[in-house]
Amino acid sequence: MTDRRQETAETERLALKAVDLGRDDAVALSRGGHAIAFVAGDNNSGAAFIDRALALNPNLASAWLFSGWVRANLGDTETSLQHLATAIRMSPVDPLMFDMQNGVAMAHLYAGRFEEASSWAERSLREKPDYLPSLRFEAASYAHAGRTEDAQKVVSRILGLDPGLRISNLADVVSTNRAADVALLSEGLRKAGLPE
């Protein structure tokens, strides 16, 4: 990434163009909403476009996945879990299953259910072993659950994959902008041994 601010602005511009041109296309709306939420950081607008996609096509599993992620990032973990369960039920062998499971881990972590969060992160990692978001949720969940040794092992693995990750730059790689969620994740990773 050469210029994060410029690339974020360009992503947002293109996503807004996609949702404008595809206002009657559930895929365009859900993908555009996803980009607006996760790259541009506007979870409310992203959720609105994803909701519109689901109104057009309630059978689009990826839209349920994106909705689950955005709802967790907005602090509505129970709706997040319902939407993620719908995605999993609708597409049980989906190539994005690891991300669906990771979303469930995230929602449970943000809700303070650390054993459930670590269990879902483990499932995600069986599908995609080096998926950094799942590794971060797994380490934080282990640490909050008092499984310090397990958490430290996961942080060692994280640092092997992303040697530059620190508590100080964690906000750059997470999709939530809710201070309480960033603090919860940071505290768990700090307990697990992620450097400041």
PDB file of C-alpha atoms in Angstrom:
ATOM      1  CA  MET A   1       0.000   0.000   0.000  1.00  0.00           C
ATOM      2  CA  THR A   2       1.597   3.232  -1.051  1.00  0.00           C
ATOM      3  CA  ASP A   3      -0.921   5.873   0.065  1.00  0.00           C
ATOM      4  CA  ARG A   4      -3.576   4.485   2.389  1.00  0.00           C
ATOM      5  CA  ARG A   5      -5.673   7.669   2.424  1.00  0.00           C
ATOM      6  CA  GLN A   6      -5.722   7.912  -1.368  1.00  0.00           C
ATOM      7  CA  GLU A   7      -6.501   4.214  -1.828  1.00  0.00           C
ATOM      8  CA  THR A   8      -9.314   4.384   0.730  1.00  0.00           C
ATOM      9  CA  ALA A   9     -10.833   7.416  -1.020  1.00  0.00           C
ATOM     10  CA  GLU A  10     -10.603   5.667  -4.396  1.00  0.00           C
ATOM     11  CA  THR A  11     -12.218   2.517  -2.998  1.00  0.00           C
ATOM     12  CA  GLU A  12     -15.039   4.559  -1.529  1.00  0.00           C
ATOM     13  CA  ARG A  13     -15.532   6.423  -4.826  1.00  0.00           C
ATOM     14  CA  LEU A  14     -15.725   3.179  -6.790  1.00  0.00           C
ATOM     15  CA  ALA A  15     -18.007   1.505  -4.240  1.00  0.00           C
ATOM     16  CA  LEU A  16     -20.404   4.454  -4.343  1.00  0.00           C
ATOM     17  CA  LYS A  17     -20.382   4.262  -8.127  1.00  0.00           C
ATOM     18  CA  ALA A  18     -21.135   0.519  -7.939  1.00  0.00           C
ATOM     19  CA  VAL A  19     -24.132   1.000  -5.642  1.00  0.00           C
ATOM     20  CA  ASP A  20     -25.397   3.870  -7.789  1.00  0.00           C
ATOM     21  CA  LEU A  21     -25.123   1.972 -11.065  1.00  0.00           C
ATOM     22  CA  GLY A  22     -26.305  -1.271  -9.478  1.00  0.00           C
ATOM     23  CA  ARG A  23     -29.147   0.071  -7.360  1.00  0.00           C
ATOM     24  CA  ASP A  24     -31.294  -2.860  -8.534  1.00  0.00           C
ATOM     25  CA  ASP A  25     -28.497  -5.444  -8.345  1.00  0.00           C
ATOM     26  CA  ALA A  26     -28.137  -7.245  -5.016  1.00  0.00           C
ATOM     27  CA  VAL A  27     -24.552  -8.312  -5.733  1.00  0.00           C
ATOM     28  CA  ALA A  28     -23.432  -4.762  -6.599  1.00  0.00           C
ATOM     29  CA  LEU A  29     -25.211  -3.349  -3.553  1.00  0.00           C
ATOM     30  CA  SER A  30     -23.828  -5.934  -1.128  1.00  0.00           C
ATOM     31  CA  ARG A  31     -20.270  -5.752  -2.476  1.00  0.00           C
ATOM     32  CA  GLY A  32     -20.356  -1.966  -2.619  1.00  0.00           C
ATOM     33  CA  GLY A  33     -21.794  -1.802   0.895  1.00  0.00           C
ATOM     34  CA  HIS A  34     -19.106  -4.184   2.065  1.00  0.00           C
ATOM     35  CA  ALA A  35     -16.350  -1.954   0.642  1.00  0.00           C
ATOM     36  CA  ILE A  36     -17.916   1.194   2.093  1.00  0.00           C
ATOM     37  CA  ALA A  37     -18.068  -0.418   5.529  1.00  0.00           C
ATOM     38  CA  PHE A  38     -14.750  -2.228   5.628  1.00  0.00           C
ATOM     39  CA  VAL A  39     -12.452  -0.033   3.615  1.00  0.00           C
ATOM     40  CA  ALA A  40     -13.996   3.416   4.037  1.00  0.00           C
ATOM     41  CA  GLY A  41     -15.076   2.687   7.627  1.00  0.00           C
ATOM     42  CA  ASP A  42     -18.675   3.849   7.148  1.00  0.00           C
ATOM     43  CA  ASN A  43     -20.507   0.922   8.705  1.00  0.00           C
ATOM     44  CA  ASN A  44     -23.887   2.689   8.782  1.00  0.00           C
ATOM     45  CA  SER A  45     -23.910   3.422   5.045  1.00  0.00           C
ATOM     46  CA  GLY A  46     -22.503  -0.010   4.273  1.00  0.00           C
ATOM     47  CA  ALA A  47     -25.281  -1.610   6.316  1.00  0.00           C
ATOM     48  CA  ALA A  48     -27.928   0.392   4.469  1.00  0.00           C
ATOM     49  CA  PHE A  49     -26.696  -0.786   1.062  1.00  0.00           C
ATOM     50  CA  ILE A  50     -26.415  -4.379   2.273  1.00  0.00           C
ATOM     51  CA  ASP A  51     -29.967  -4.197   3.679  1.00  0.00           C
ATOM     52  CA  ARG A  52     -31.165  -3.022   0.275  1.00  0.00           C
ATOM     53  CA  ALA A  53     -29.370  -5.949  -1.351  1.00  0.00           C
ATOM     54  CA  LEU A  54     -31.096  -8.361   1.023  1.00  0.00           C
ATOM     55  CA  ALA A  55     -34.481  -6.797   0.238  1.00  0.00           C
ATOM     56  CA  LEU A  56     -33.804  -7.449  -3.454  1.00  0.00           C
ATOM     57  CA  ASN A  57     -32.418 -10.950  -2.952  1.00  0.00           C
ATOM     58  CA  PRO A  58     -32.864 -12.556   0.465  1.00  0.00           C
ATOM     59  CA  ASN A  59     -31.164 -15.702  -0.878  1.00  0.00           C
ATOM     60  CA  LEU A  60     -27.728 -14.117  -1.330  1.00  0.00           C
ATOM     61  CA  ALA A  61     -25.544 -15.817   1.289  1.00  0.00           C
ATOM     62  CA  SER A  62     -22.637 -13.408   0.839  1.00  0.00           C
ATOM     63  CA  ALA A  63     -24.939 -10.466   1.646  1.00  0.00           C
ATOM     64  CA  TRP A  64     -25.948 -12.188   4.894  1.00  0.00           C
ATOM     65  CA  LEU A  65     -22.232 -12.652   5.641  1.00  0.00           C
ATOM     66  CA  PHE A  66     -21.464  -8.967   5.009  1.00  0.00           C
ATOM     67  CA  SER A  67     -24.502  -7.945   7.041  1.00  0.00           C
ATOM     68  CA  GLY A  68     -23.343 -10.102   9.936  1.00  0.00           C
ATOM     69  CA  TRP A  69     -19.925  -8.479   9.901  1.00  0.00           C
ATOM     70  CA  VAL A  70     -21.296  -4.952   9.702  1.00  0.00           C
ATOM     71  CA  ARG A  71     -23.834  -5.581  12.486  1.00  0.00           C
ATOM     72  CA  ALA A  72     -21.058  -6.816  14.787  1.00  0.00           C
ATOM     73  CA  ASN A  73     -19.013  -3.733  13.964  1.00  0.00           C
ATOM     74  CA  LEU A  74     -22.032  -1.579  14.823  1.00  0.00           C
ATOM     75  CA  GLY A  75     -22.343  -3.320  18.208  1.00  0.00           C
ATOM     76  CA  ASP A  76     -25.457  -5.366  17.378  1.00  0.00           C
ATOM     77  CA  THR A  77     -23.898  -8.755  18.061  1.00  0.00           C
ATOM     78  CA  GLU A  78     -27.173 -10.664  18.370  1.00  0.00           C
ATOM     79  CA  THR A  79     -28.400  -9.565  14.932  1.00  0.00           C
ATOM     80  CA  SER A  80     -24.900 -10.267  13.643  1.00  0.00           C
ATOM     81  CA  LEU A  81     -25.067 -13.845  14.886  1.00  0.00           C
ATOM     82  CA  GLN A  82     -28.522 -14.337  13.335  1.00  0.00           C
ATOM     83  CA  HIS A  83     -27.349 -13.038   9.961  1.00  0.00           C
ATOM     84  CA  LEU A  84     -24.179 -15.120  10.032  1.00  0.00           C
ATOM     85  CA  ALA A  85     -26.196 -18.225  10.956  1.00  0.00           C
ATOM     86  CA  THR A  86     -28.404 -17.531   7.936  1.00  0.00           C
ATOM     87  CA  ALA A  87     -25.339 -17.293   5.671  1.00  0.00           C
ATOM     88  CA  ILE A  88     -23.946 -20.558   7.042  1.00  0.00           C
ATOM     89  CA  ARG A  89     -27.291 -22.348   6.698  1.00  0.00           C
ATOM     90  CA  MET A  90     -27.833 -21.057   3.148  1.00  0.00           C
ATOM     91  CA  SER A  91     -24.376 -22.006   1.902  1.00  0.00           C
ATOM     92  CA  PRO A  92     -22.889 -24.750   4.102  1.00  0.00           C
ATOM     93  CA  VAL A  93     -19.959 -25.493   1.772  1.00  0.00           C
ATOM     94  CA  ASP A  94     -19.318 -21.889   0.777  1.00  0.00           C
ATOM     95  CA  PRO A  95     -15.707 -21.018  -0.096  1.00  0.00           C
ATOM     96  CA  LEU A  96     -16.094 -18.109   2.356  1.00  0.00           C
ATOM     97  CA  MET A  97     -17.075 -20.413   5.234  1.00  0.00           C
ATOM     98  CA  PHE A  98     -13.860 -19.474   7.071  1.00  0.00           C
ATOM     99  CA  ASP A  99     -14.982 -15.826   7.002  1.00  0.00           C
ATOM    100  CA  MET A 100     -18.509 -16.692   8.152  1.00  0.00           C
ATOM    101  CA  GLN A 101     -17.037 -18.599  11.086  1.00  0.00           C
ATOM    102  CA  ASN A 102     -14.625 -15.756  11.759  1.00  0.00           C
ATOM    103  CA  GLY A 103     -17.562 -13.322  11.858  1.00  0.00           C
ATOM    104  CA  VAL A 104     -19.246 -15.510  14.473  1.00  0.00           C
ATOM    105  CA  ALA A 105     -16.009 -15.490  16.485  1.00  0.00           C
ATOM    106  CA  MET A 106     -15.863 -11.711  16.271  1.00  0.00           C
ATOM    107  CA  ALA A 107     -19.485 -11.251  17.383  1.00  0.00           C
ATOM    108  CA  HIS A 108     -19.000 -13.567  20.371  1.00  0.00           C
ATOM    109  CA  LEU A 109     -15.758 -11.788  21.316  1.00  0.00           C
ATOM    110  CA  TYR A 110     -17.415  -8.357  21.200  1.00  0.00           C
ATOM    111  CA  ALA A 111     -20.302  -9.761  23.265  1.00  0.00           C
ATOM    112  CA  GLY A 112     -17.834 -11.003  25.893  1.00  0.00           C
ATOM    113  CA  ARG A 113     -18.419 -14.717  25.253  1.00  0.00           C
ATOM    114  CA  PHE A 114     -14.774 -15.709  25.036  1.00  0.00           C
ATOM    115  CA  GLU A 115     -15.081 -19.512  24.990  1.00  0.00           C
ATOM    116  CA  GLU A 116     -17.576 -19.360  22.127  1.00  0.00           C
ATOM    117  CA  ALA A 117     -15.380 -16.851  20.325  1.00  0.00           C
ATOM    118  CA  SER A 118     -12.294 -19.042  20.565  1.00  0.00           C
ATOM    119  CA  SER A 119     -14.253 -22.117  19.449  1.00  0.00           C
ATOM    120  CA  TRP A 120     -15.499 -20.334  16.308  1.00  0.00           C
ATOM    121  CA  ALA A 121     -12.049 -18.883  15.589  1.00  0.00           C
ATOM    122  CA  GLU A 122     -10.658 -22.432  15.787  1.00  0.00           C
ATOM    123  CA  ARG A 123     -13.264 -23.598  13.253  1.00  0.00           C
ATOM    124  CA  SER A 124     -12.339 -20.763  10.913  1.00  0.00           C
ATOM    125  CA  LEU A 125      -8.659 -21.630  11.206  1.00  0.00           C
ATOM    126  CA  ARG A 126      -9.334 -25.258  10.295  1.00  0.00           C
ATOM    127  CA  GLU A 127     -10.712 -23.895   7.008  1.00  0.00           C
ATOM    128  CA  LYS A 128      -7.955 -21.303   6.476  1.00  0.00           C
ATOM    129  CA  PRO A 129      -5.048 -21.807   8.919  1.00  0.00           C
ATOM    130  CA  ASP A 130      -3.187 -18.529   8.328  1.00  0.00           C
ATOM    131  CA  TYR A 131      -6.186 -16.184   8.335  1.00  0.00           C
ATOM    132  CA  LEU A 132      -4.947 -13.278  10.422  1.00  0.00           C
ATOM    133  CA  PRO A 133      -8.347 -11.947  11.560  1.00  0.00           C
ATOM    134  CA  SER A 134      -9.229 -15.371  13.010  1.00  0.00           C
ATOM    135  CA  LEU A 135      -5.820 -15.637  14.635  1.00  0.00           C
ATOM    136  CA  ARG A 136      -6.286 -12.218  16.261  1.00  0.00           C
ATOM    137  CA  PHE A 137      -9.758 -13.132  17.576  1.00  0.00           C
ATOM    138  CA  GLU A 138      -8.495 -16.517  18.760  1.00  0.00           C
ATOM    139  CA  ALA A 139      -5.543 -15.028  20.672  1.00  0.00           C
ATOM    140  CA  ALA A 140      -7.656 -12.296  22.275  1.00  0.00           C
ATOM    141  CA  SER A 141     -10.404 -14.767  23.217  1.00  0.00           C
ATOM    142  CA  TYR A 142      -7.925 -17.197  24.745  1.00  0.00           C
ATOM    143  CA  ALA A 143      -6.328 -14.398  26.762  1.00  0.00           C
ATOM    144  CA  HIS A 144      -9.670 -13.077  28.052  1.00  0.00           C
ATOM    145  CA  ALA A 145     -10.683 -16.639  28.957  1.00  0.00           C
ATOM    146  CA  GLY A 146      -7.484 -17.082  30.990  1.00  0.00           C
ATOM    147  CA  ARG A 147      -5.825 -19.440  28.510  1.00  0.00           C
ATOM    148  CA  THR A 148      -2.592 -17.440  28.540  1.00  0.00           C
ATOM    149  CA  GLU A 149      -0.273 -20.104  27.173  1.00  0.00           C
ATOM    150  CA  ASP A 150      -2.564 -20.834  24.226  1.00  0.00           C
ATOM    151  CA  ALA A 151      -2.923 -17.087  23.586  1.00  0.00           C
ATOM    152  CA  GLN A 152       0.857 -16.590  23.589  1.00  0.00           C
ATOM    153  CA  LYS A 153       1.336 -19.396  21.070  1.00  0.00           C
ATOM    154  CA  VAL A 154      -1.178 -17.784  18.738  1.00  0.00           C
ATOM    155  CA  VAL A 155       0.506 -14.372  19.051  1.00  0.00           C
ATOM    156  CA  SER A 156       3.828 -15.995  18.102  1.00  0.00           C
ATOM    157  CA  ARG A 157       2.136 -17.357  15.021  1.00  0.00           C
ATOM    158  CA  ILE A 158       0.585 -13.964  14.226  1.00  0.00           C
ATOM    159  CA  LEU A 159       3.963 -12.260  14.467  1.00  0.00           C
ATOM    160  CA  GLY A 160       5.465 -14.889  12.174  1.00  0.00           C
ATOM    161  CA  LEU A 161       2.865 -13.938   9.546  1.00  0.00           C
ATOM    162  CA  ASP A 162       2.707 -10.196  10.291  1.00  0.00           C
ATOM    163  CA  PRO A 163       5.910  -9.135  12.090  1.00  0.00           C
ATOM    164  CA  GLY A 164       4.925  -5.464  12.112  1.00  0.00           C
ATOM    165  CA  LEU A 165       1.626  -5.877  13.968  1.00  0.00           C
ATOM    166  CA  ARG A 166       1.528  -3.972  17.247  1.00  0.00           C
ATOM    167  CA  ILE A 167      -1.131  -2.804  19.658  1.00  0.00           C
ATOM    168  CA  SER A 168      -0.352   0.720  18.414  1.00  0.00           C
ATOM    169  CA  ASN A 169      -1.314  -0.107  14.804  1.00  0.00           C
ATOM    170  CA  LEU A 170      -4.066  -2.657  15.484  1.00  0.00           C
ATOM    171  CA  ALA A 171      -6.794  -0.164  14.571  1.00  0.00           C
ATOM    172  CA  ASP A 172      -5.358  -0.118  11.024  1.00  0.00           C
ATOM    173  CA  VAL A 173      -6.246  -3.780  10.472  1.00  0.00           C
ATOM    174  CA  VAL A 174      -9.594  -4.190  12.234  1.00  0.00           C
ATOM    175  CA  SER A 175     -12.911  -3.290  10.672  1.00  0.00           C
ATOM    176  CA  THR A 176     -14.657  -1.916  13.740  1.00  0.00           C
ATOM    177  CA  ASN A 177     -14.407   1.700  14.679  1.00  0.00           C
ATOM    178  CA  ARG A 178     -16.200   1.241  18.010  1.00  0.00           C
ATOM    179  CA  ALA A 179     -13.748   2.225  20.728  1.00  0.00           C
ATOM    180  CA  ALA A 180     -15.016  -0.418  23.163  1.00  0.00           C
ATOM    181  CA  ASP A 181     -14.458  -3.232  20.646  1.00  0.00           C
ATOM    182  CA  VAL A 182     -10.986  -2.009  19.688  1.00  0.00           C
ATOM    183  CA  ALA A 183     -10.134  -1.740  23.405  1.00  0.00           C
ATOM    184  CA  LEU A 184     -11.413  -5.268  24.114  1.00  0.00           C
ATOM    185  CA  LEU A 185      -9.426  -6.738  21.242  1.00  0.00           C
ATOM    186  CA  SER A 186      -6.334  -4.694  22.153  1.00  0.00           C
ATOM    187  CA  GLU A 187      -6.474  -5.721  25.799  1.00  0.00           C
ATOM    188  CA  GLY A 188      -6.805  -9.390  24.876  1.00  0.00           C
ATOM    189  CA  LEU A 189      -3.875  -9.232  22.463  1.00  0.00           C
ATOM    190  CA  ARG A 190      -1.830  -7.261  25.008  1.00  0.00           C
ATOM    191  CA  LYS A 191      -2.474 -10.016  27.598  1.00  0.00           C
ATOM    192  CA  ALA A 192      -1.451 -12.547  24.931  1.00  0.00           C
ATOM    193  CA  GLY A 193       1.884 -10.787  24.433  1.00  0.00           C
ATOM    194  CA  LEU A 194       1.430  -8.646  21.329  1.00  0.00           C
ATOM    195  CA  PRO A 195       4.022  -5.838  21.598  1.00  0.00           C
ATOM    196  CA  GLU A 196       2.918  -2.263  22.119  1.00  0.00           C
TER     197      GLU A 196
END
